Every structure is written in structure tokens, then in C-alpha cells.
């Protein structure tokens, strides 16, 4: 019986080994096409951005950054169907490369726009914890902003303390918005506790 299982497994293993890895040249092509797609996206040229991401994925189907940029293209369109495609692509890209802090940050921005604040907090937190990530301070500011919003929506002591900690963390990372966020938090907190 063990031998029969091995006979079934051998062709599967051979098939996996026969799939050629993506060459360095194709990886470079995917990276370059992804960078071009990002430039088109930033210029608001969604169709050209989509074409470039598709060419990147034709070169390397597992290029997580290209999948992430494609998610941003769909997100930028804003239609319900394309927002769902964006969500699926962000999740796929993160499953492929969970160490890409820019992907976590972009997905958190997407989740914030969808008013899925708790999930956004999680992904901003991941990006904000990664010392060395270029937009770490921005991720921490966004995290603090959402924590302040939690106080506005549900002013509990726990939410207030979490917001204070998030703001202080953003400040210690270099944020220049700390005073403004503390003032906003205090205003929310006072407005809900004056009647008590």
C-alpha cells in the first residue's frame, strides 16, 4: 500500500519539479512593468496601469507587488465589482508576500475606505511595527487616527487609552501631527463626558 502511494506521488512531484522557475530576466521585466504601472496609476491612467500590471504578471505570475498594484487599479475605479476584485487581489498579494509593508499599508488604506476599521487597524499596526519601512510614520499616524475615531464612535476608557498610546507611538516615531491628534482626541473625549 505504501508503494502504491509512492507510485501516485512520484508523477505529482515530477510535475512540480518540471515547472520552470521564473528567470531573473522575467522577474526584472515584471518589476519594471510594475513600476511603470504604478506611475500610470498615480497619473490616473487606469487602463494603461492595468495593461502594465497584466504584462508584469504575464512575465511573473507570482509577482506580489504587481498583484498589489492591480488591486490599487481596481480600487481606484471604485465600482462595487472592482472593489471586490481589489480586496481579493490584496489578500492574494499578502498571502504571497506578507513581509511587504507597503502592501499591508495599502490594504489598510483600502479597508479604511470600506469602513472596516478593525481590520485596517491590524494592517496599519503591522506596517507601523516594521522599523525601516519608509512610510512607517504615516502608518502609525493612520493607526492613531483610527484609534481616535474609535473613541468618537464608542468613547470607552479602553478606547481612549489605546488612542493615547497610538498617538504617543506615532510621535515617538517622528510624527508631527501628535499635538493635533491629542487635541482632537481630547475634544471627542470631553464632548462625551461633559454630560456626566
Short mmCIF file of N, CA and C in Angstrom, two decimals:
data_model
loop_
_atom_site.label_atom_id
_atom_site.label_comp_id
_atom_site.label_asym_id
_atom_site.label_seq_id
_atom_site.Cartn_x
_atom_site.Cartn_y
_atom_site.Cartn_z
N UNK A 1 0.83 -1.19 0.00
CA UNK A 1 0.00 0.00 0.00
C UNK A 1 0.87 1.26 0.00
N UNK A 2 1.94 1.24 0.81
CA UNK A 2 2.86 2.37 0.85
C UNK A 2 3.50 2.59 -0.52
N UNK A 3 3.83 1.49 -1.18
CA UNK A 3 4.43 1.57 -2.51
C UNK A 3 3.44 2.17 -3.51
N UNK A 4 2.16 1.82 -3.39
CA UNK A 4 1.14 2.35 -4.29
C UNK A 4 1.01 3.87 -4.12
N UNK A 5 1.08 4.34 -2.88
CA UNK A 5 1.02 5.79 -2.64
C UNK A 5 2.22 6.49 -3.27
N UNK A 6 3.37 5.86 -3.15
CA UNK A 6 4.57 6.44 -3.74
C UNK A 6 4.45 6.52 -5.26
N UNK A 7 3.86 5.51 -5.86
CA UNK A 7 3.70 5.50 -7.32
C UNK A 7 2.78 6.63 -7.77
N UNK A 8 1.78 6.97 -6.94
CA UNK A 8 0.87 8.06 -7.27
C UNK A 8 1.58 9.40 -7.04
N UNK A 9 2.38 9.49 -5.99
CA UNK A 9 3.04 10.74 -5.64
C UNK A 9 4.17 11.11 -6.59
N UNK A 10 4.87 10.14 -7.14
CA UNK A 10 6.01 10.43 -8.00
C UNK A 10 5.66 11.30 -9.20
N UNK A 11 4.58 10.99 -9.94
CA UNK A 11 4.25 11.87 -11.07
C UNK A 11 3.91 13.29 -10.61
N UNK A 12 3.26 13.41 -9.44
CA UNK A 12 2.94 14.75 -8.94
C UNK A 12 4.20 15.53 -8.60
N UNK A 13 5.13 14.87 -7.95
CA UNK A 13 6.40 15.52 -7.63
C UNK A 13 7.17 15.89 -8.88
N UNK A 14 7.16 15.02 -9.84
CA UNK A 14 7.84 15.30 -11.11
C UNK A 14 7.21 16.50 -11.81
N UNK A 15 5.88 16.59 -11.76
CA UNK A 15 5.19 17.72 -12.39
C UNK A 15 5.58 19.02 -11.72
N UNK A 16 5.67 19.00 -10.38
CA UNK A 16 6.06 20.21 -9.66
C UNK A 16 7.48 20.63 -10.02
N UNK A 17 8.36 19.66 -10.16
CA UNK A 17 9.74 19.97 -10.48
C UNK A 17 9.91 20.39 -11.93
N UNK A 18 9.01 19.97 -12.79
CA UNK A 18 9.16 20.30 -14.20
C UNK A 18 8.68 21.70 -14.52
N UNK A 19 7.96 22.36 -13.60
CA UNK A 19 7.54 23.73 -13.83
C UNK A 19 8.76 24.62 -13.70
N UNK A 20 9.14 25.29 -14.76
CA UNK A 20 10.37 26.08 -14.71
C UNK A 20 10.19 27.29 -13.80
N UNK A 21 11.22 27.61 -13.02
CA UNK A 21 11.14 28.82 -12.21
C UNK A 21 11.19 30.04 -13.13
N UNK A 22 10.69 31.13 -12.63
CA UNK A 22 10.71 32.36 -13.41
C UNK A 22 12.16 32.85 -13.47
N UNK A 23 12.62 33.13 -14.67
CA UNK A 23 14.01 33.56 -14.84
C UNK A 23 14.21 34.95 -14.24
N UNK A 24 15.45 35.26 -13.97
CA UNK A 24 15.80 36.57 -13.42
C UNK A 24 15.38 37.68 -14.39
N UNK A 25 15.51 37.42 -15.68
CA UNK A 25 15.12 38.43 -16.68
C UNK A 25 13.62 38.69 -16.61
N UNK A 26 12.83 37.63 -16.45
CA UNK A 26 11.37 37.82 -16.36
C UNK A 26 10.98 38.50 -15.05
N UNK A 27 11.71 38.20 -13.97
CA UNK A 27 11.46 38.89 -12.71
C UNK A 27 11.76 40.38 -12.84
N UNK A 28 12.86 40.70 -13.53
CA UNK A 28 13.20 42.11 -13.77
C UNK A 28 12.14 42.78 -14.63
N UNK A 29 11.67 42.08 -15.66
CA UNK A 29 10.63 42.62 -16.52
C UNK A 29 9.36 42.89 -15.71
N UNK A 30 9.00 41.96 -14.85
CA UNK A 30 7.81 42.14 -14.01
C UNK A 30 7.98 43.35 -13.09
N UNK A 31 9.16 43.50 -12.51
CA UNK A 31 9.43 44.63 -11.62
C UNK A 31 9.32 45.95 -12.37
N UNK A 32 9.92 46.01 -13.56
CA UNK A 32 9.89 47.24 -14.36
C UNK A 32 8.46 47.57 -14.80
N UNK A 33 7.74 46.58 -15.29
CA UNK A 33 6.34 46.80 -15.70
C UNK A 33 5.49 47.26 -14.52
N UNK A 34 5.77 46.72 -13.34
CA UNK A 34 5.02 47.12 -12.15
C UNK A 34 5.31 48.58 -11.80
N UNK A 35 6.56 48.99 -11.91
CA UNK A 35 6.92 50.38 -11.64
C UNK A 35 6.24 51.32 -12.64
N UNK A 36 6.20 50.92 -13.91
CA UNK A 36 5.53 51.73 -14.93
C UNK A 36 4.03 51.80 -14.63
N UNK A 37 3.45 50.66 -14.24
CA UNK A 37 2.02 50.62 -13.90
C UNK A 37 1.72 51.58 -12.76
N UNK A 38 2.59 51.61 -11.77
CA UNK A 38 2.40 52.49 -10.63
C UNK A 38 2.43 53.96 -11.05
N UNK A 39 3.31 54.29 -11.99
CA UNK A 39 3.36 55.67 -12.49
C UNK A 39 2.07 56.02 -13.23
N UNK A 40 1.58 55.10 -14.05
CA UNK A 40 0.31 55.34 -14.74
C UNK A 40 -0.83 55.48 -13.72
N UNK A 41 -0.82 54.65 -12.71
CA UNK A 41 -1.86 54.72 -11.68
C UNK A 41 -1.84 56.07 -10.98
N UNK A 42 -0.65 56.53 -10.62
CA UNK A 42 -0.53 57.82 -9.95
C UNK A 42 -0.97 58.97 -10.85
N UNK A 43 -0.87 58.78 -12.17
CA UNK A 43 -1.32 59.79 -13.13
C UNK A 43 -2.81 59.65 -13.44
N UNK A 44 -3.46 58.65 -12.84
CA UNK A 44 -4.89 58.45 -13.07
C UNK A 44 -5.23 57.73 -14.36
N UNK A 45 -4.25 57.13 -14.99
CA UNK A 45 -4.48 56.42 -16.25
C UNK A 45 -4.66 54.93 -15.95
N UNK A 46 -5.88 54.59 -15.53
CA UNK A 46 -6.15 53.25 -15.04
C UNK A 46 -6.00 52.17 -16.11
N UNK A 47 -6.44 52.45 -17.33
CA UNK A 47 -6.34 51.44 -18.38
C UNK A 47 -4.88 51.09 -18.69
N UNK A 48 -4.04 52.12 -18.79
CA UNK A 48 -2.62 51.88 -19.06
C UNK A 48 -1.96 51.18 -17.87
N UNK A 49 -2.36 51.56 -16.66
CA UNK A 49 -1.82 50.90 -15.47
C UNK A 49 -2.20 49.42 -15.46
N UNK A 50 -3.44 49.13 -15.82
CA UNK A 50 -3.89 47.73 -15.85
C UNK A 50 -3.12 46.94 -16.91
N UNK A 51 -2.91 47.55 -18.07
CA UNK A 51 -2.15 46.86 -19.12
C UNK A 51 -0.74 46.52 -18.65
N UNK A 52 -0.11 47.44 -17.97
CA UNK A 52 1.26 47.21 -17.49
C UNK A 52 1.30 46.14 -16.39
N UNK A 53 0.31 46.15 -15.50
CA UNK A 53 0.31 45.11 -14.46
C UNK A 53 0.05 43.75 -15.08
N UNK A 54 -0.80 43.71 -16.10
CA UNK A 54 -1.04 42.42 -16.76
C UNK A 54 0.22 41.92 -17.45
N UNK A 55 0.97 42.83 -18.07
CA UNK A 55 2.24 42.42 -18.69
C UNK A 55 3.24 41.96 -17.62
N UNK A 56 3.23 42.61 -16.48
CA UNK A 56 4.11 42.19 -15.38
C UNK A 56 3.75 40.78 -14.93
N UNK A 57 2.46 40.51 -14.81
CA UNK A 57 2.02 39.19 -14.37
C UNK A 57 2.19 38.13 -15.45
N UNK A 58 2.17 38.55 -16.71
CA UNK A 58 2.48 37.60 -17.79
C UNK A 58 3.94 37.15 -17.67
N UNK A 59 4.81 38.08 -17.29
CA UNK A 59 6.23 37.75 -17.13
C UNK A 59 6.47 36.92 -15.87
N UNK A 60 5.78 37.28 -14.77
CA UNK A 60 5.95 36.57 -13.49
C UNK A 60 4.60 36.53 -12.78
N UNK A 61 3.86 35.44 -12.92
CA UNK A 61 2.52 35.34 -12.33
C UNK A 61 2.50 35.44 -10.81
N UNK A 62 3.64 35.28 -10.17
CA UNK A 62 3.70 35.34 -8.71
C UNK A 62 4.34 36.62 -8.19
N UNK A 63 4.31 37.65 -8.98
CA UNK A 63 4.90 38.92 -8.57
C UNK A 63 3.90 39.66 -7.67
N UNK A 64 4.11 39.56 -6.36
CA UNK A 64 3.15 40.09 -5.39
C UNK A 64 2.94 41.60 -5.55
N UNK A 65 4.00 42.34 -5.83
CA UNK A 65 3.85 43.79 -6.00
C UNK A 65 2.94 44.12 -7.18
N UNK A 66 3.07 43.37 -8.27
CA UNK A 66 2.20 43.60 -9.43
C UNK A 66 0.75 43.31 -9.07
N UNK A 67 0.54 42.26 -8.31
CA UNK A 67 -0.82 41.93 -7.87
C UNK A 67 -1.36 43.05 -6.98
N UNK A 68 -0.49 43.58 -6.10
CA UNK A 68 -0.89 44.70 -5.25
C UNK A 68 -1.23 45.95 -6.04
N UNK A 69 -0.44 46.24 -7.07
CA UNK A 69 -0.73 47.41 -7.92
C UNK A 69 -2.03 47.19 -8.69
N UNK A 70 -2.26 45.97 -9.15
CA UNK A 70 -3.52 45.67 -9.83
C UNK A 70 -4.69 45.89 -8.88
N UNK A 71 -4.52 45.52 -7.62
CA UNK A 71 -5.57 45.77 -6.62
C UNK A 71 -5.84 47.26 -6.51
N UNK A 72 -4.78 48.06 -6.50
CA UNK A 72 -4.96 49.51 -6.41
C UNK A 72 -5.66 50.08 -7.64
N UNK A 73 -5.40 49.50 -8.81
CA UNK A 73 -6.09 49.94 -10.03
C UNK A 73 -7.58 49.69 -9.88
N UNK A 74 -7.94 48.47 -9.48
CA UNK A 74 -9.36 48.16 -9.28
C UNK A 74 -9.96 49.04 -8.20
N UNK A 75 -9.22 49.28 -7.14
CA UNK A 75 -9.70 50.14 -6.06
C UNK A 75 -9.97 51.55 -6.57
N UNK A 76 -9.08 52.04 -7.42
CA UNK A 76 -9.22 53.40 -7.94
C UNK A 76 -10.46 53.57 -8.80
N UNK A 77 -10.88 52.49 -9.47
CA UNK A 77 -12.10 52.55 -10.27
C UNK A 77 -13.31 52.78 -9.37
N UNK A 78 -13.35 52.09 -8.24
CA UNK A 78 -14.39 52.35 -7.25
C UNK A 78 -15.72 51.65 -7.43
N UNK A 79 -15.93 50.94 -8.53
CA UNK A 79 -17.21 50.24 -8.68
C UNK A 79 -17.27 49.09 -7.69
N UNK A 80 -18.46 48.67 -7.33
CA UNK A 80 -18.64 47.60 -6.35
C UNK A 80 -17.91 46.34 -6.79
N UNK A 81 -18.08 45.95 -8.05
CA UNK A 81 -17.44 44.73 -8.55
C UNK A 81 -15.92 44.86 -8.49
N UNK A 82 -15.39 46.02 -8.86
CA UNK A 82 -13.94 46.20 -8.85
C UNK A 82 -13.37 46.34 -7.45
N UNK A 83 -14.16 46.86 -6.52
CA UNK A 83 -13.70 46.90 -5.13
C UNK A 83 -13.56 45.49 -4.57
N UNK A 84 -14.46 44.61 -4.96
CA UNK A 84 -14.34 43.22 -4.51
C UNK A 84 -13.12 42.55 -5.14
N UNK A 85 -12.86 42.85 -6.42
CA UNK A 85 -11.65 42.33 -7.06
C UNK A 85 -10.40 42.85 -6.34
N UNK A 86 -10.43 44.12 -5.98
CA UNK A 86 -9.30 44.72 -5.27
C UNK A 86 -9.05 43.99 -3.95
N UNK A 87 -10.11 43.73 -3.20
CA UNK A 87 -9.98 43.03 -1.93
C UNK A 87 -9.31 41.66 -2.13
N UNK A 88 -9.81 40.92 -3.10
CA UNK A 88 -9.27 39.58 -3.36
C UNK A 88 -7.80 39.65 -3.77
N UNK A 89 -7.46 40.64 -4.58
CA UNK A 89 -6.07 40.77 -5.02
C UNK A 89 -5.15 41.18 -3.88
N UNK A 90 -5.61 42.09 -3.02
CA UNK A 90 -4.79 42.46 -1.85
C UNK A 90 -4.53 41.22 -1.00
N UNK A 91 -5.57 40.45 -0.76
CA UNK A 91 -5.42 39.25 0.07
C UNK A 91 -4.47 38.25 -0.58
N UNK A 92 -4.59 38.10 -1.89
CA UNK A 92 -3.70 37.18 -2.61
C UNK A 92 -2.24 37.66 -2.52
N UNK A 93 -2.03 38.95 -2.74
CA UNK A 93 -0.67 39.50 -2.69
C UNK A 93 -0.07 39.34 -1.30
N UNK A 94 -0.87 39.58 -0.26
CA UNK A 94 -0.36 39.44 1.10
C UNK A 94 -0.10 37.99 1.45
N UNK A 95 -0.90 37.08 0.90
CA UNK A 95 -0.64 35.65 1.13
C UNK A 95 0.67 35.24 0.47
N UNK A 96 1.00 35.88 -0.64
CA UNK A 96 2.24 35.57 -1.34
C UNK A 96 3.45 36.22 -0.69
N UNK A 97 3.27 37.43 -0.17
CA UNK A 97 4.38 38.17 0.43
C UNK A 97 3.88 38.99 1.61
N UNK A 98 3.73 38.35 2.74
CA UNK A 98 3.26 39.02 3.94
C UNK A 98 4.29 39.93 4.57
N UNK A 99 5.51 39.95 4.03
CA UNK A 99 6.56 40.81 4.57
C UNK A 99 6.63 42.16 3.86
N UNK A 100 5.79 42.38 2.86
CA UNK A 100 5.79 43.64 2.13
C UNK A 100 4.93 44.65 2.90
N UNK A 101 5.59 45.55 3.61
CA UNK A 101 4.88 46.50 4.46
C UNK A 101 4.04 47.48 3.64
N UNK A 102 4.49 47.81 2.43
CA UNK A 102 3.70 48.70 1.58
C UNK A 102 2.37 48.04 1.22
N UNK A 103 2.37 46.73 1.01
CA UNK A 103 1.12 46.02 0.74
C UNK A 103 0.19 46.08 1.95
N UNK A 104 0.73 45.86 3.14
CA UNK A 104 -0.10 45.96 4.36
C UNK A 104 -0.68 47.36 4.47
N UNK A 105 0.16 48.36 4.22
CA UNK A 105 -0.28 49.75 4.32
C UNK A 105 -1.39 50.06 3.30
N UNK A 106 -1.17 49.66 2.06
CA UNK A 106 -2.18 49.91 1.02
C UNK A 106 -3.49 49.17 1.32
N UNK A 107 -3.38 47.95 1.79
CA UNK A 107 -4.59 47.19 2.13
C UNK A 107 -5.32 47.86 3.29
N UNK A 108 -4.56 48.38 4.26
CA UNK A 108 -5.18 49.09 5.37
C UNK A 108 -5.91 50.34 4.88
N UNK A 109 -5.32 51.05 3.92
CA UNK A 109 -6.00 52.22 3.34
C UNK A 109 -7.29 51.80 2.65
N UNK A 110 -7.23 50.69 1.92
CA UNK A 110 -8.43 50.15 1.27
C UNK A 110 -9.49 49.83 2.31
N UNK A 111 -9.10 49.13 3.37
CA UNK A 111 -10.05 48.75 4.42
C UNK A 111 -10.65 49.97 5.11
N UNK A 112 -9.84 51.00 5.30
CA UNK A 112 -10.34 52.24 5.90
C UNK A 112 -11.41 52.86 5.00
N UNK A 113 -11.15 52.90 3.71
CA UNK A 113 -12.13 53.45 2.77
C UNK A 113 -13.43 52.65 2.77
N UNK A 114 -13.33 51.35 3.09
CA UNK A 114 -14.51 50.49 3.15
C UNK A 114 -15.15 50.52 4.54
N UNK A 115 -14.61 51.34 5.43
CA UNK A 115 -15.08 51.48 6.81
C UNK A 115 -14.93 50.19 7.62
N UNK A 116 -13.93 49.42 7.27
CA UNK A 116 -13.61 48.19 8.01
C UNK A 116 -12.43 48.52 8.93
N UNK A 117 -12.74 49.32 9.94
CA UNK A 117 -11.70 49.93 10.76
C UNK A 117 -10.87 48.93 11.55
N UNK A 118 -11.49 47.92 12.12
CA UNK A 118 -10.72 46.99 12.95
C UNK A 118 -9.67 46.25 12.11
N UNK A 119 -10.07 45.80 10.93
CA UNK A 119 -9.11 45.12 10.05
C UNK A 119 -8.03 46.10 9.58
N UNK A 120 -8.42 47.35 9.33
CA UNK A 120 -7.44 48.36 8.92
C UNK A 120 -6.43 48.61 10.03
N UNK A 121 -6.92 48.67 11.27
CA UNK A 121 -6.02 48.87 12.41
C UNK A 121 -4.98 47.76 12.46
N UNK A 122 -5.41 46.54 12.21
CA UNK A 122 -4.48 45.41 12.23
C UNK A 122 -3.36 45.59 11.20
N UNK A 123 -3.72 45.98 9.98
CA UNK A 123 -2.71 46.10 8.92
C UNK A 123 -1.85 47.36 9.08
N UNK A 124 -2.43 48.47 9.56
CA UNK A 124 -1.60 49.64 9.87
C UNK A 124 -0.62 49.28 10.98
N UNK A 125 -1.08 48.49 11.95
CA UNK A 125 -0.21 48.06 13.04
C UNK A 125 0.96 47.24 12.55
N UNK A 126 0.70 46.34 11.62
CA UNK A 126 1.79 45.52 11.07
C UNK A 126 2.82 46.41 10.38
N UNK A 127 2.34 47.33 9.54
CA UNK A 127 3.27 48.23 8.83
C UNK A 127 4.00 49.14 9.81
N UNK A 128 3.29 49.60 10.84
CA UNK A 128 3.88 50.50 11.81
C UNK A 128 4.91 49.86 12.72
N UNK A 129 4.82 48.56 12.89
CA UNK A 129 5.78 47.85 13.75
C UNK A 129 7.11 47.60 13.05
N UNK A 130 7.13 47.73 11.74
CA UNK A 130 8.32 47.37 10.97
C UNK A 130 9.28 48.55 10.87
N UNK A 131 10.24 48.58 11.78
CA UNK A 131 11.24 49.64 11.76
C UNK A 131 12.04 49.51 10.46
N UNK A 132 12.16 50.61 9.76
CA UNK A 132 12.86 50.60 8.48
C UNK A 132 11.91 50.75 7.30
N UNK A 133 10.62 50.50 7.52
CA UNK A 133 9.64 50.71 6.45
C UNK A 133 9.56 52.21 6.17
N UNK A 134 9.69 52.59 4.93
CA UNK A 134 9.80 54.01 4.54
C UNK A 134 8.60 54.84 5.00
N UNK A 135 7.40 54.29 4.99
CA UNK A 135 6.20 55.04 5.37
C UNK A 135 5.69 54.62 6.75
N UNK A 136 6.60 54.19 7.59
CA UNK A 136 6.21 53.72 8.93
C UNK A 136 5.48 54.80 9.72
N UNK A 137 5.99 56.02 9.71
CA UNK A 137 5.36 57.11 10.47
C UNK A 137 3.94 57.34 9.97
N UNK A 138 3.75 57.31 8.67
CA UNK A 138 2.41 57.51 8.11
C UNK A 138 1.48 56.38 8.54
N UNK A 139 1.98 55.15 8.54
CA UNK A 139 1.17 54.01 9.00
C UNK A 139 0.78 54.20 10.46
N UNK A 140 1.72 54.66 11.29
CA UNK A 140 1.41 54.88 12.70
C UNK A 140 0.44 56.05 12.89
N UNK A 141 0.56 57.08 12.07
CA UNK A 141 -0.40 58.19 12.13
C UNK A 141 -1.80 57.71 11.75
N UNK A 142 -1.88 56.90 10.71
CA UNK A 142 -3.18 56.36 10.30
C UNK A 142 -3.76 55.46 11.39
N UNK A 143 -2.92 54.66 12.01
CA UNK A 143 -3.35 53.81 13.11
C UNK A 143 -3.90 54.68 14.25
N UNK A 144 -3.17 55.72 14.61
CA UNK A 144 -3.62 56.62 15.68
C UNK A 144 -4.93 57.30 15.30
N UNK A 145 -5.05 57.74 14.06
CA UNK A 145 -6.29 58.36 13.60
C UNK A 145 -7.48 57.42 13.79
N UNK A 146 -7.30 56.15 13.41
CA UNK A 146 -8.40 55.19 13.56
C UNK A 146 -8.70 54.92 15.03
N UNK A 147 -7.69 54.92 15.86
CA UNK A 147 -7.92 54.75 17.30
C UNK A 147 -8.70 55.94 17.86
N UNK A 148 -8.39 57.15 17.39
CA UNK A 148 -9.14 58.34 17.79
C UNK A 148 -10.59 58.22 17.30
N UNK A 149 -10.77 57.74 16.08
CA UNK A 149 -12.12 57.54 15.54
C UNK A 149 -12.91 56.53 16.38
N UNK A 150 -12.23 55.51 16.90
CA UNK A 150 -12.91 54.56 17.78
C UNK A 150 -13.45 55.27 19.02
N UNK A 151 -12.69 56.22 19.55
CA UNK A 151 -13.16 56.98 20.71
C UNK A 151 -14.39 57.80 20.33
N UNK A 152 -14.36 58.39 19.14
CA UNK A 152 -15.52 59.17 18.69
C UNK A 152 -16.76 58.30 18.56
N UNK A 153 -16.58 57.08 18.02
CA UNK A 153 -17.72 56.19 17.79
C UNK A 153 -18.19 55.49 19.07
N UNK A 154 -17.24 55.13 19.92
CA UNK A 154 -17.56 54.41 21.16
C UNK A 154 -16.57 54.86 22.23
N UNK A 155 -16.92 55.92 22.97
CA UNK A 155 -15.98 56.53 23.90
C UNK A 155 -15.81 55.76 25.22
N UNK A 156 -15.09 54.67 25.17
CA UNK A 156 -14.80 53.91 26.39
C UNK A 156 -13.40 54.26 26.89
N UNK A 157 -13.16 53.97 28.16
CA UNK A 157 -11.83 54.21 28.73
C UNK A 157 -10.76 53.42 27.97
N UNK A 158 -11.09 52.18 27.61
CA UNK A 158 -10.13 51.33 26.90
C UNK A 158 -9.77 51.93 25.54
N UNK A 159 -10.78 52.43 24.81
CA UNK A 159 -10.51 53.05 23.51
C UNK A 159 -9.68 54.33 23.68
N UNK A 160 -10.01 55.10 24.73
CA UNK A 160 -9.26 56.33 24.98
C UNK A 160 -7.79 56.03 25.25
N UNK A 161 -7.53 55.07 26.13
CA UNK A 161 -6.15 54.70 26.46
C UNK A 161 -5.41 54.17 25.23
N UNK A 162 -6.10 53.36 24.43
CA UNK A 162 -5.48 52.82 23.21
C UNK A 162 -5.13 53.95 22.24
N UNK A 163 -6.01 54.95 22.15
CA UNK A 163 -5.75 56.09 21.26
C UNK A 163 -4.55 56.90 21.75
N UNK A 164 -4.48 57.14 23.05
CA UNK A 164 -3.34 57.88 23.61
C UNK A 164 -2.04 57.15 23.30
N UNK A 165 -2.03 55.85 23.52
CA UNK A 165 -0.83 55.06 23.24
C UNK A 165 -0.45 55.11 21.75
N UNK A 166 -1.46 55.01 20.88
CA UNK A 166 -1.19 55.04 19.44
C UNK A 166 -0.62 56.39 19.01
N UNK A 167 -1.18 57.47 19.56
CA UNK A 167 -0.67 58.81 19.24
C UNK A 167 0.77 58.96 19.73
N UNK A 168 1.01 58.55 20.96
CA UNK A 168 2.36 58.66 21.52
C UNK A 168 3.36 57.83 20.72
N UNK A 169 2.93 56.69 20.25
CA UNK A 169 3.80 55.84 19.43
C UNK A 169 4.13 56.53 18.11
N UNK A 170 3.12 57.17 17.50
CA UNK A 170 3.36 57.91 16.25
C UNK A 170 4.33 59.06 16.49
N UNK A 171 4.15 59.76 17.61
CA UNK A 171 5.05 60.88 17.94
C UNK A 171 6.47 60.37 18.13
N UNK A 172 6.62 59.27 18.86
CA UNK A 172 7.98 58.76 19.11
C UNK A 172 8.65 58.27 17.83
N UNK A 173 7.85 57.94 16.81
CA UNK A 173 8.41 57.51 15.52
C UNK A 173 8.74 58.70 14.63
N UNK A 174 8.30 59.92 15.03
CA UNK A 174 8.64 61.10 14.26
C UNK A 174 7.46 61.88 13.71
N UNK A 175 6.25 61.53 14.11
CA UNK A 175 5.07 62.24 13.60
C UNK A 175 5.06 63.69 14.08
N UNK A 176 4.66 64.57 13.20
CA UNK A 176 4.49 65.98 13.53
C UNK A 176 3.03 66.30 13.81
N UNK A 177 2.16 65.30 13.74
CA UNK A 177 0.72 65.51 13.90
C UNK A 177 0.23 65.16 15.30
N UNK A 178 1.13 64.82 16.20
CA UNK A 178 0.74 64.35 17.52
C UNK A 178 -0.11 65.34 18.30
N UNK A 179 0.31 66.61 18.35
CA UNK A 179 -0.45 67.60 19.11
C UNK A 179 -1.86 67.74 18.55
N UNK A 180 -1.97 67.77 17.24
CA UNK A 180 -3.28 67.88 16.60
C UNK A 180 -4.15 66.67 16.94
N UNK A 181 -3.57 65.47 16.91
CA UNK A 181 -4.35 64.28 17.23
C UNK A 181 -4.74 64.25 18.71
N UNK A 182 -3.84 64.70 19.60
CA UNK A 182 -4.18 64.76 21.03
C UNK A 182 -5.32 65.74 21.26
N UNK A 183 -5.31 66.89 20.57
CA UNK A 183 -6.38 67.87 20.72
C UNK A 183 -7.71 67.30 20.23
N UNK A 184 -7.68 66.62 19.09
CA UNK A 184 -8.91 66.01 18.57
C UNK A 184 -9.44 64.96 19.53
N UNK A 185 -8.55 64.12 20.03
CA UNK A 185 -8.94 63.09 20.99
C UNK A 185 -9.55 63.72 22.23
N UNK A 186 -8.90 64.75 22.76
CA UNK A 186 -9.42 65.43 23.96
C UNK A 186 -10.79 66.03 23.71
N UNK A 187 -10.96 66.63 22.54
CA UNK A 187 -12.27 67.22 22.20
C UNK A 187 -13.35 66.15 22.14
N UNK A 188 -13.07 65.02 21.51
CA UNK A 188 -14.05 63.92 21.47
C UNK A 188 -14.37 63.44 22.87
N UNK A 189 -13.32 63.26 23.65
CA UNK A 189 -13.49 62.71 25.00
C UNK A 189 -14.29 63.66 25.87
N UNK A 190 -13.95 64.95 25.84
CA UNK A 190 -14.67 65.93 26.66
C UNK A 190 -16.12 66.07 26.23
N UNK A 191 -16.37 66.04 24.92
CA UNK A 191 -17.75 66.20 24.45
C UNK A 191 -18.65 65.05 24.90
N UNK A 192 -18.09 63.89 25.09
CA UNK A 192 -18.91 62.75 25.51
C UNK A 192 -19.00 62.62 27.02
N UNK A 193 -18.12 63.31 27.75
CA UNK A 193 -18.11 63.16 29.20
C UNK A 193 -18.56 64.42 29.94
N UNK A 194 -18.93 65.49 29.25
CA UNK A 194 -19.40 66.71 29.90
C UNK A 194 -20.77 66.52 30.52
N UNK A 195 -21.57 65.65 29.93
CA UNK A 195 -22.93 65.47 30.44
C UNK A 195 -22.95 64.57 31.67
N UNK A 196 -21.80 63.94 32.00
CA UNK A 196 -21.77 63.01 33.15
C UNK A 196 -21.48 63.74 34.43
#
